[in-house]
Short mmCIF file of C-alpha atoms in Angstrom, two decimals:
data_model
loop_
_atom_site.label_atom_id
_atom_site.label_comp_id
_atom_site.label_asym_id
_atom_site.label_seq_id
_atom_site.Cartn_x
_atom_site.Cartn_y
_atom_site.Cartn_z
CA UNK Z 1 -32.20 -51.25 80.32
CA UNK Z 2 -35.92 -50.89 80.74
CA UNK Z 3 -38.91 -51.72 78.75
CA UNK Z 4 -42.42 -51.59 80.55
CA UNK Z 5 -45.49 -52.74 78.94
CA UNK Z 6 -48.86 -52.17 80.10
CA UNK Z 7 -52.45 -51.96 78.95
CA UNK Z 8 -53.42 -55.40 78.45
CA UNK Z 9 -56.29 -57.32 79.48
CA UNK Z 10 -59.53 -58.86 78.34
CA UNK Z 11 -61.33 -57.40 75.60
CA UNK Z 12 -64.77 -58.65 73.98
CA UNK Z 13 -64.03 -59.19 69.90
CA UNK Z 14 -64.32 -55.79 68.05
CA UNK Z 15 -63.51 -53.70 71.11
CA UNK Z 16 -60.35 -51.69 71.92
CA UNK Z 17 -57.18 -51.74 73.85
CA UNK Z 18 -54.38 -49.38 73.93
CA UNK Z 19 -50.62 -50.48 75.06
CA UNK Z 20 -48.11 -48.39 76.09
CA UNK Z 21 -44.43 -49.25 76.53
CA UNK Z 22 -42.31 -46.77 78.80
CA UNK Z 23 -38.41 -46.97 78.57
CA UNK Z 24 -35.39 -46.09 80.69
CA UNK Z 25 -31.60 -46.70 80.76
CA UNK Z 26 -30.83 -46.34 77.18
CA UNK Z 27 -30.95 -43.90 74.40
CA UNK Z 28 -34.91 -44.00 73.42
CA UNK Z 29 -34.44 -41.25 70.76
CA UNK Z 30 -32.09 -43.77 69.11
CA UNK Z 31 -34.05 -46.79 68.35
CA UNK Z 32 -36.75 -47.84 66.68
CA UNK Z 33 -39.59 -49.70 68.80
CA UNK Z 34 -41.42 -52.28 67.83
CA UNK Z 35 -44.37 -54.47 68.89
CA UNK Z 36 -44.00 -58.12 69.23
CA UNK Z 37 -47.00 -60.93 70.04
CA UNK Z 38 -46.64 -64.80 70.92
CA UNK Z 39 -49.53 -66.81 71.37
CA UNK Z 40 -49.13 -70.32 72.95
CA UNK Z 41 -47.83 -72.96 70.86
CA UNK Z 42 -46.74 -70.17 67.82
CA UNK Z 43 -44.07 -68.39 66.94
CA UNK Z 44 -42.88 -64.92 67.68
CA UNK Z 45 -44.67 -62.65 65.41
CA UNK Z 46 -43.68 -59.37 64.73
CA UNK Z 47 -47.10 -56.69 64.91
CA UNK Z 48 -45.80 -53.39 64.30
CA UNK Z 49 -42.69 -51.24 64.28
CA UNK Z 50 -41.89 -47.12 64.57
CA UNK Z 51 -38.62 -45.55 63.37
CA UNK Z 52 -37.02 -43.42 66.25
CA UNK Z 53 -37.81 -40.55 64.31
CA UNK Z 54 -41.59 -41.71 63.81
CA UNK Z 55 -41.22 -41.31 60.27
CA UNK Z 56 -42.35 -44.35 59.26
CA UNK Z 57 -44.41 -47.33 60.67
CA UNK Z 58 -45.16 -50.79 59.60
CA UNK Z 59 -47.59 -53.43 60.22
CA UNK Z 60 -48.15 -57.17 60.18
CA UNK Z 61 -50.82 -57.57 57.02
CA UNK Z 62 -53.59 -58.95 59.74
CA UNK Z 63 -53.15 -56.18 62.01
CA UNK Z 64 -53.41 -52.98 59.07
CA UNK Z 65 -56.38 -50.92 59.54
CA UNK Z 66 -56.94 -51.93 62.91
CA UNK Z 67 -53.58 -51.11 64.76
CA UNK Z 68 -51.72 -47.92 65.08
CA UNK Z 69 -48.42 -47.48 66.70
CA UNK Z 70 -47.28 -44.07 67.78
CA UNK Z 71 -44.60 -42.73 70.25
CA UNK Z 72 -43.69 -39.82 72.24
CA UNK Z 73 -39.98 -39.03 72.72
CA UNK Z 74 -40.58 -36.92 75.25
CA UNK Z 75 -42.03 -39.43 77.73
CA UNK Z 76 -40.23 -42.09 76.30
CA UNK Z 77 -43.13 -43.90 75.72
CA UNK Z 78 -44.61 -45.98 72.36
CA UNK Z 79 -48.18 -46.72 72.09
CA UNK Z 80 -50.05 -49.65 70.29
CA UNK Z 81 -53.90 -48.40 69.69
CA UNK Z 82 -55.47 -51.52 69.15
CA UNK Z 83 -59.05 -51.86 67.63
CA UNK Z 84 -61.60 -54.01 66.10
CA UNK Z 85 -59.94 -56.88 68.27
CA UNK Z 86 -60.12 -60.76 67.12
CA UNK Z 87 -59.86 -63.10 68.94
CA UNK Z 88 -56.84 -64.39 66.93
CA UNK Z 89 -55.01 -61.53 68.45
CA UNK Z 90 -55.19 -62.90 71.65
CA UNK Z 91 -51.20 -63.30 72.63
CA UNK Z 92 -48.54 -61.73 75.11
CA UNK Z 93 -47.39 -58.40 73.64
CA UNK Z 94 -44.43 -57.05 73.89
CA UNK Z 95 -42.43 -54.09 73.36
CA UNK Z 96 -38.34 -53.89 72.02
CA UNK Z 97 -35.96 -51.73 70.90
CA UNK Z 98 -33.76 -52.11 68.15
CA UNK Z 99 -34.40 -51.99 64.38
CA UNK Z 100 -37.47 -52.40 62.44
CA UNK Z 101 -36.76 -55.47 60.50
CA UNK Z 102 -38.26 -55.48 56.98
CA UNK Z 103 -37.98 -57.32 54.17
CA UNK Z 104 -39.61 -56.29 51.05
CA UNK Z 105 -41.31 -58.97 48.58
CA UNK Z 106 -41.61 -59.54 45.31
CA UNK Z 107 -45.42 -58.22 45.18
CA UNK Z 108 -44.53 -54.73 46.45
CA UNK Z 109 -45.42 -55.71 50.11
CA UNK Z 110 -43.14 -56.40 53.06
CA UNK Z 111 -42.95 -58.64 55.75
CA UNK Z 112 -41.50 -57.30 59.37
CA UNK Z 113 -39.74 -59.15 61.32
CA UNK Z 114 -39.76 -60.18 65.10
CA UNK Z 115 -36.04 -60.74 66.08
CA UNK Z 116 -34.18 -57.48 65.27
CA UNK Z 117 -34.35 -55.92 68.58
CA UNK Z 118 -31.38 -55.87 71.47
CA UNK Z 119 -33.90 -55.16 74.65
CA UNK Z 120 -36.90 -56.27 75.35
CA UNK Z 121 -39.66 -55.78 78.06
CA UNK Z 122 -41.53 -58.37 80.20
CA UNK Z 123 -44.74 -58.66 78.01
CA UNK Z 124 -48.45 -58.10 78.64
CA UNK Z 125 -51.04 -60.46 77.81
CA UNK Z 126 -53.99 -59.23 75.52
CA UNK Z 127 -56.74 -61.74 75.60
CA UNK Z 128 -59.98 -61.32 73.30
CA UNK Z 129 -63.13 -63.26 73.59
CA UNK Z 130 -65.31 -64.06 70.75
#
């Protein structure tokens, strides 16, 4: 099983990056794929998740309207388009295969978990300068 991220790097605030995650060694079409990030000294944070058939996508509140997740099942690849980058987006970004762990909140919104995944990539560093 392999999940290989690419596309990270250094960007200026307001800029864009596109992360890719190429999967192999498991039945890609059967798994939701999530993006999880971890900044130094902070806990893992679920950023986005897309279901196996791409019929649903989920985002943490801080990236809604700026990040877009998509997948190409023919290429075993998931993408995370990140626009309007902010310094607080600086972190190591991991892609992971599993289920989109979503908890509905009383206010009608949802919380995206970071630990509902069976397989993980090695991560790619994203650094956003102010």
